[in-house]
Short mmCIF file of C-alpha atoms in Angstrom, two decimals:
data_model
loop_
_atom_site.label_atom_id
_atom_site.label_comp_id
_atom_site.label_asym_id
_atom_site.label_seq_id
_atom_site.Cartn_x
_atom_site.Cartn_y
_atom_site.Cartn_z
CA MET A 1 -8.81 -8.44 -1.72
CA CYS A 2 -5.36 -7.08 -2.42
CA THR A 3 -1.85 -8.41 -2.99
CA ARG A 4 1.43 -6.69 -2.18
CA ILE A 5 5.03 -7.79 -2.87
CA PHE A 6 8.47 -6.36 -2.08
CA ASN A 7 11.14 -7.32 -4.62
CA ASN A 8 14.47 -6.91 -2.82
CA PHE A 9 16.67 -8.96 -5.11
CA ASN A 10 20.14 -7.64 -5.88
CA LYS A 11 20.41 -5.58 -2.71
CA GLU A 12 24.09 -5.08 -3.48
CA ASN A 13 23.08 -2.84 -6.38
CA ASN A 14 19.95 -1.58 -4.66
CA TYR A 15 17.34 -2.51 -7.26
CA LEU A 16 14.37 -2.42 -4.91
CA THR A 17 10.70 -2.17 -5.91
CA THR A 18 7.31 -2.66 -4.26
CA ALA A 19 4.13 -3.56 -6.16
CA ARG A 20 0.53 -3.95 -5.07
CA ASN A 21 -2.99 -4.61 -6.36
CA MET A 22 -6.03 -2.72 -5.14
CA ASP A 23 -9.23 -4.81 -5.33
CA TRP A 24 -12.82 -3.89 -4.58
CA ALA A 25 -16.26 -5.24 -5.46
CA THR A 26 -17.22 -2.01 -7.25
CA GLN A 27 -15.21 0.74 -8.91
CA MET A 28 -13.95 3.52 -6.64
CA PRO A 29 -13.14 7.15 -7.39
CA THR A 30 -9.36 7.57 -7.13
CA THR A 31 -7.01 10.55 -6.96
CA ILE A 32 -3.20 10.71 -6.87
CA PHE A 33 -1.84 13.51 -4.66
CA ALA A 34 1.63 15.11 -4.74
CA PHE A 35 2.85 16.79 -1.54
CA LYS A 36 5.85 19.13 -1.45
CA VAL A 37 7.45 20.14 1.84
CA ASN A 38 7.71 23.91 2.07
CA ASN A 39 10.88 24.92 3.90
CA GLU A 40 9.48 28.37 4.61
CA GLU A 41 6.30 27.15 6.30
CA GLU A 42 5.55 24.05 8.37
CA ILE A 43 2.94 21.74 6.91
CA ILE A 44 0.88 20.51 9.85
CA LYS A 45 -1.62 17.69 9.52
CA SER A 46 -4.31 16.15 11.70
CA GLY A 47 -5.03 12.49 12.39
CA THR A 48 -8.80 12.95 12.49
CA SER A 49 -11.59 15.07 11.06
CA PRO A 50 -13.11 16.87 12.80
CA GLN A 51 -9.97 17.69 14.74
CA ASN A 52 -10.08 17.79 18.54
CA GLU A 53 -7.76 17.75 21.54
CA ASN A 54 -7.21 13.99 21.11
CA SER A 55 -6.22 14.17 17.44
CA LEU A 56 -2.70 13.18 16.49
CA ILE A 57 -0.93 16.24 15.03
CA TRP A 58 2.23 15.98 12.95
CA THR A 59 4.49 18.08 10.72
CA ALA A 60 5.36 16.76 7.26
CA LYS A 61 9.10 16.23 6.77
CA TYR A 62 9.18 14.46 3.38
CA ASN A 63 7.72 14.98 -0.08
CA SER A 64 5.36 12.24 -1.17
CA ILE A 65 3.15 10.79 -3.89
CA VAL A 66 0.00 9.18 -2.46
CA THR A 67 -2.89 7.38 -4.16
CA MET A 68 -6.13 8.11 -2.34
CA VAL A 69 -9.61 6.67 -2.57
CA GLY A 70 -12.03 9.48 -3.38
CA THR A 71 -12.13 12.61 -5.53
CA LYS A 72 -13.57 14.84 -2.81
CA ALA A 73 -13.52 14.83 0.98
CA PRO A 74 -13.37 12.55 2.83
CA PHE A 75 -10.28 10.93 1.28
CA GLY A 76 -8.53 7.72 2.29
CA ALA A 77 -4.76 7.39 1.75
CA SER A 78 -4.09 3.91 0.37
CA ASP A 79 -0.64 3.70 -1.18
CA GLY A 80 2.43 5.84 -1.80
CA ILE A 81 6.14 6.67 -1.71
CA ASN A 82 8.10 9.51 -0.09
CA SER A 83 11.30 11.33 -1.00
CA ALA A 84 13.34 9.13 1.38
CA GLY A 85 12.42 6.05 -0.67
CA LEU A 86 9.94 4.68 1.88
CA VAL A 87 6.85 2.96 0.43
CA ALA A 88 3.63 2.35 2.39
CA ASN A 89 0.62 0.25 1.36
CA LEU A 90 -2.71 -0.33 3.13
CA LEU A 91 -4.55 -3.61 2.50
CA TYR A 92 -7.90 -4.88 3.69
CA ASP A 93 -7.80 -6.94 6.91
CA SER A 94 -11.16 -8.30 8.05
CA SER A 95 -9.78 -9.20 11.49
CA ALA A 96 -8.46 -5.72 12.33
CA LYS A 97 -9.80 -4.27 15.59
CA TYR A 98 -8.59 -0.82 16.61
CA SER A 99 -10.18 -0.04 19.99
CA ARG A 100 -8.56 -0.94 23.30
CA LYS A 101 -9.42 -0.36 26.96
CA ASP A 102 -6.49 1.94 27.71
CA GLY A 103 -6.82 4.07 24.57
CA SER A 104 -8.25 7.19 26.19
CA SER A 105 -4.82 8.76 26.79
CA CYS A 106 -3.62 8.13 23.22
CA LYS A 107 -3.59 10.48 20.27
CA ASN A 108 -6.09 9.37 17.63
CA LEU A 109 -5.12 8.56 14.06
CA ASP A 110 -7.79 7.65 11.51
CA VAL A 111 -6.67 4.45 9.78
CA LEU A 112 -7.40 6.14 6.44
CA ARG A 113 -4.64 8.67 7.28
CA TRP A 114 -2.14 6.03 8.46
CA VAL A 115 -0.24 5.90 5.15
CA GLN A 116 0.06 9.70 5.03
CA PHE A 117 1.35 9.91 8.60
CA VAL A 118 4.02 7.29 7.91
CA LEU A 119 5.17 8.88 4.64
CA ASP A 120 5.21 12.39 6.18
CA THR A 121 7.23 11.48 9.26
CA CYS A 122 9.39 8.40 8.59
CA CYS A 123 12.38 7.80 6.32
CA SER A 124 12.81 4.06 6.87
CA VAL A 125 11.07 0.87 7.96
CA LYS A 126 13.10 1.08 11.16
CA GLU A 127 11.47 4.41 12.02
CA VAL A 128 7.98 3.09 11.22
CA VAL A 129 8.53 0.05 13.43
CA ALA A 130 9.75 2.29 16.25
CA ALA A 131 6.64 4.50 15.96
CA PHE A 132 4.34 1.50 16.47
CA SER A 133 6.54 -0.71 18.64
CA GLU A 134 5.57 -2.08 22.06
CA SER A 135 7.22 0.88 23.80
CA ALA A 136 5.04 3.24 21.74
CA GLN A 137 1.79 1.27 22.09
CA THR A 138 0.19 3.85 24.38
CA GLN A 139 0.96 6.86 22.17
CA ILE A 140 -1.09 6.36 18.99
CA GLN A 141 -4.61 4.92 18.86
CA LEU A 142 -5.85 3.96 15.40
CA ILE A 143 -9.54 4.60 14.85
CA GLY A 144 -11.65 3.13 12.08
CA GLY A 145 -13.54 5.06 9.44
CA ILE A 146 -15.77 4.39 6.43
CA VAL A 147 -14.07 3.67 3.11
CA PRO A 148 -14.82 6.69 0.87
CA GLY A 149 -17.50 5.97 -1.70
CA SER A 150 -18.83 2.96 0.19
CA ASP A 151 -20.58 1.90 3.38
CA LYS A 152 -17.76 -0.48 4.38
CA LEU A 153 -15.72 -0.07 7.56
CA ALA A 154 -12.02 0.49 6.89
CA ALA A 155 -10.52 -2.67 8.40
CA LEU A 156 -6.89 -2.46 7.27
CA HIS A 157 -3.30 -3.46 7.89
CA LEU A 158 -0.10 -1.72 6.77
CA ALA A 159 2.99 -2.81 4.84
CA VAL A 160 6.13 -0.70 4.53
CA SER A 161 9.43 -1.17 2.67
CA ASP A 162 12.48 1.01 2.06
CA LYS A 163 15.62 1.56 -0.03
CA PHE A 164 17.72 -0.30 2.53
CA GLY A 165 16.02 -3.62 1.68
CA ASP A 166 13.91 -3.68 4.84
CA SER A 167 10.21 -4.56 4.94
CA ALA A 168 7.55 -4.88 7.67
CA ILE A 169 3.86 -5.68 8.08
CA ILE A 170 1.82 -4.12 10.90
CA GLU A 171 -1.52 -5.58 11.98
CA VAL A 172 -3.83 -4.29 14.70
CA HIS A 173 -5.82 -6.56 17.02
CA LYS A 174 -7.83 -5.00 19.87
CA GLY A 175 -5.77 -1.85 19.51
CA LYS A 176 -2.42 -3.62 19.88
CA TYR A 177 0.15 -3.51 17.08
CA PHE A 178 1.63 -6.78 15.86
CA ILE A 179 4.75 -6.17 13.78
CA TYR A 180 6.34 -8.68 11.39
CA ASN A 181 9.79 -7.37 10.46
CA ASN A 182 11.87 -9.95 8.63
CA PRO A 183 13.67 -9.97 5.23
CA GLU A 184 11.72 -13.12 4.33
CA PHE A 185 8.33 -11.43 4.72
CA ARG A 186 7.95 -9.97 1.24
CA VAL A 187 4.43 -11.06 0.25
CA MET A 188 1.18 -9.89 1.83
CA THR A 189 -2.50 -10.50 1.09
CA ASN A 190 -5.63 -9.73 3.08
CA GLU A 191 -6.39 -12.73 5.18
CA PRO A 192 -6.00 -14.82 7.26
CA SER A 193 -3.73 -13.12 9.82
CA TYR A 194 -0.12 -12.68 8.77
CA ALA A 195 0.97 -15.24 11.37
CA LYS A 196 -1.34 -17.78 9.71
CA GLN A 197 -0.18 -16.74 6.23
CA ILE A 198 3.42 -17.50 7.21
CA GLU A 199 2.35 -20.87 8.59
CA LEU A 200 0.44 -21.80 5.42
CA ASN A 201 3.27 -20.64 3.20
CA GLN A 202 5.71 -22.99 4.92
CA PHE A 203 3.90 -25.88 3.21
CA TRP A 204 4.38 -24.38 -0.23
CA ARG A 205 7.97 -23.32 0.43
CA TRP A 206 8.77 -26.91 1.42
CA GLN A 207 7.00 -28.26 -1.68
CA TRP A 208 9.24 -26.16 -3.92
CA SER A 209 12.47 -26.68 -2.01
CA ASP A 210 15.43 -29.02 -2.47
CA LYS A 211 14.45 -30.69 0.82
CA ASN A 212 11.45 -32.26 -0.91
CA PHE A 213 12.66 -35.35 -2.82
CA PHE A 214 9.42 -35.40 -4.82
CA PRO A 215 9.00 -31.67 -5.48
CA SER A 216 5.75 -30.26 -6.71
CA ASN A 217 5.60 -27.03 -8.67
CA THR A 218 1.83 -26.94 -8.80
CA LEU A 219 0.26 -23.64 -7.79
CA PRO A 220 -3.19 -22.69 -6.48
CA GLY A 221 -4.88 -20.73 -9.24
CA GLY A 222 -7.92 -19.35 -7.43
CA PRO A 223 -8.79 -15.77 -6.38
CA PHE A 224 -8.70 -16.40 -2.62
CA PRO A 225 -6.06 -14.54 -0.57
CA SER A 226 -4.19 -17.71 0.44
CA ASP A 227 -4.09 -18.79 -3.23
CA ARG A 228 -2.69 -15.48 -4.31
CA PHE A 229 -0.18 -15.40 -1.45
CA ALA A 230 1.20 -18.76 -2.58
CA ARG A 231 1.34 -17.71 -6.25
CA ALA A 232 3.12 -14.44 -5.55
CA SER A 233 5.51 -16.12 -3.12
CA TYR A 234 6.35 -18.86 -5.63
CA TYR A 235 7.15 -16.52 -8.50
CA LEU A 236 8.94 -13.99 -6.31
CA ASN A 237 11.23 -16.74 -5.04
CA HIS A 238 11.87 -18.22 -8.51
CA LEU A 239 13.23 -15.15 -10.28
CA TYR A 240 16.68 -14.52 -11.69
CA GLU A 241 18.53 -11.75 -9.93
CA THR A 242 17.78 -8.38 -11.47
CA LYS A 243 20.49 -6.58 -13.43
CA ASN A 244 19.02 -3.07 -13.44
CA ILE A 245 16.10 -0.98 -12.25
CA PRO A 246 13.84 -1.62 -15.30
CA ASP A 247 14.38 -5.35 -14.71
CA SER A 248 13.24 -5.03 -11.09
CA LEU A 249 10.22 -2.91 -12.01
CA THR A 250 8.98 -5.26 -14.71
CA GLN A 251 9.61 -8.32 -12.53
CA SER A 252 7.53 -6.82 -9.75
CA LYS A 253 4.77 -5.78 -12.13
CA SER A 254 4.54 -9.22 -13.73
CA VAL A 255 4.40 -11.02 -10.37
CA VAL A 256 1.73 -8.79 -8.87
CA MET A 257 -0.34 -8.93 -12.08
CA ASN A 258 -0.21 -12.72 -11.87
CA ALA A 259 -1.86 -12.41 -8.45
CA SER A 260 -4.60 -10.04 -9.64
CA VAL A 261 -8.31 -10.74 -10.29
CA PRO A 262 -9.72 -9.98 -13.79
CA VAL A 263 -11.95 -7.00 -14.53
CA ASN A 264 -15.64 -7.82 -14.01
CA PHE A 265 -14.82 -11.05 -12.18
CA LYS A 266 -18.04 -12.65 -10.93
CA SER A 267 -17.85 -14.81 -7.84
CA ASN A 268 -20.48 -17.53 -7.86
CA ASN A 269 -20.28 -17.95 -4.10
CA PRO A 270 -22.16 -15.29 -2.11
CA GLN A 271 -20.34 -16.47 1.02
CA PHE A 272 -17.23 -14.68 -0.21
CA PRO A 273 -18.20 -11.12 -1.19
CA ASN A 274 -14.63 -9.96 -0.55
CA ILE A 275 -13.31 -11.84 -3.60
CA ALA A 276 -13.28 -8.89 -5.98
CA GLN A 277 -11.80 -7.53 -9.19
CA THR A 278 -8.48 -5.68 -9.22
CA LEU A 279 -9.17 -1.96 -9.77
CA TRP A 280 -5.61 -0.72 -10.11
CA SER A 281 -2.01 -1.68 -9.45
CA THR A 282 1.05 0.35 -8.48
CA VAL A 283 4.79 -0.24 -8.70
CA ALA A 284 7.14 2.03 -6.75
CA CYS A 285 10.91 2.23 -7.18
CA HIS A 286 12.69 2.91 -3.90
CA ASN A 287 15.87 3.96 -5.68
CA ASN A 288 14.89 6.41 -8.40
CA LEU A 289 11.70 7.59 -6.65
CA LYS A 290 9.38 6.89 -9.57
CA TYR A 291 5.82 5.76 -8.95
CA TYR A 292 3.85 3.81 -11.57
CA PHE A 293 0.05 3.48 -11.64
CA TYR A 294 -1.95 0.99 -13.76
CA ASN A 295 -5.73 1.35 -14.05
CA THR A 296 -7.03 -2.09 -15.06
CA ARG A 297 -9.87 -0.50 -17.06
CA THR A 298 -7.53 1.45 -19.33
CA MET A 299 -4.71 0.30 -21.58
CA GLY A 300 -2.23 2.96 -20.51
CA GLU A 301 0.26 3.19 -17.66
CA ILE A 302 1.30 6.41 -15.98
CA TYR A 303 4.19 7.42 -13.78
CA ILE A 304 5.12 10.29 -11.49
CA ASP A 305 8.70 11.36 -10.69
CA LEU A 306 9.43 12.61 -7.17
CA ASN A 307 12.75 14.02 -8.41
CA GLN A 308 10.94 16.66 -10.45
CA LEU A 309 9.00 18.54 -7.80
CA GLU A 310 9.28 21.78 -9.75
CA LYS A 311 6.81 20.41 -12.29
CA PHE A 312 3.99 20.32 -9.73
CA PRO A 313 1.95 23.56 -9.69
CA SER A 314 1.69 23.98 -5.91
CA THR A 315 2.60 22.60 -2.50
CA VAL A 316 -0.36 20.22 -2.81
CA SER A 317 -1.37 18.99 -6.26
CA LYS A 318 -3.63 16.25 -7.56
CA LEU A 319 -4.38 14.08 -10.57
CA VAL A 320 -7.81 12.43 -10.83
CA VAL A 321 -7.53 8.99 -12.41
CA ILE A 322 -11.01 7.59 -11.74
CA SER A 323 -13.87 10.04 -11.26
CA GLU A 324 -17.59 9.66 -10.64
CA ASP A 325 -20.36 11.61 -12.33
CA ASP A 326 -24.00 10.89 -11.55
CA HIS A 327 -23.07 7.44 -10.21
CA GLN A 328 -21.14 6.65 -13.41
CA PHE A 329 -17.40 5.99 -13.13
CA ILE A 330 -15.04 7.61 -15.61
CA ASN A 331 -11.70 5.89 -16.11
CA HIS A 332 -9.47 8.60 -17.54
CA GLU A 333 -7.25 7.51 -20.42
CA LEU A 334 -3.84 8.67 -19.25
CA PHE A 335 -0.43 7.68 -20.58
CA GLY A 336 3.17 8.14 -19.51
CA TYR A 337 4.80 10.90 -17.47
CA GLN A 338 2.24 12.91 -15.47
CA ASN A 339 3.98 15.52 -13.26
CA GLU A 340 2.93 18.37 -15.58
CA ASN A 341 -0.72 17.25 -15.61
CA PHE A 342 -1.30 17.73 -11.87
CA ILE A 343 -3.47 20.65 -10.77
CA GLU A 344 -3.45 22.71 -7.59
CA ALA A 345 -5.38 21.19 -4.67
CA LEU A 346 -6.13 21.59 -0.99
CA ASP A 347 -4.44 19.31 1.54
CA PRO A 348 -7.13 16.74 2.49
CA PHE A 349 -5.54 16.12 5.90
CA ALA A 350 -4.46 19.68 6.82
CA SER A 351 -4.69 20.61 10.48
CA GLU A 352 -7.86 22.60 11.13
CA LEU A 353 -6.41 24.47 14.10
CA ILE A 354 -3.21 24.61 16.11
CA LEU A 355 -3.85 23.17 19.56
CA ALA A 356 -2.26 24.77 22.60
#
């Protein structure tokens, strides 16, 4: 399970941050990639591997920092920010269904490359919504893949937010995109559907409101998605307005940590295998383009600065934060600013050929 929040308090001063938890039943190898747009040469990427005539092909327009599952191919883009201040997060969605009857004429995009496509090509939530709106339904067909390092199908939904204070959630049911684009929709967990999450949250919002003459400030404390949705929503809506960017960052971090699941959490109910420990958390600042990563199995926090592209060694660079050696996971003890610790890498989604 995962939790994601968008803290858009103090929009007048533009202190905007997005935070999320990444949960999984077992540890997962994880790599952070840095992508620089080369003005002298187009960076062309493919929506599938192997690439074919039905693959979605795009040209990267923005620099980005992206956390990916895996340390070697195949990779899965999970979370990131681009140089326009757009943030994209993928979360597990057990009800996601990608195929549809009329999908044969569409260009295919692997759901594990969805985040990268959005960060490469869009500068705002408005542009993301347009790319997957009803008028564009027949253009892009999401296809499912296997989560790297596991045997689980990648059933996912997408959340995006930007420096203009806009946020949206996109779910996919039978190949059709359902978009929730509203300033009030700032919390997201895995299940049930977002429509049902909104419905359930109305109960809690009423409980905490001035309209309730016998208000209750009790909160569900369990690890289930609906519990965590209510907790994150409660705290996010009971915060003082932020006064500066550090305030917004630490607010977002504290709220999303409150909705995390402890390391080595053991669920006693085999009916719910998806209730899992939080592996890592991220906080992204839309305004100053800094990206923070917290590995729950280490005591340090790291950050990457998209304003200092010259520190990266190449057009594509990487930093391994969780590696795997002989089926043993290594959680690298990293601290602080990391731009200078990236090493040269190959683009995991580079186009394999230019189609006529």
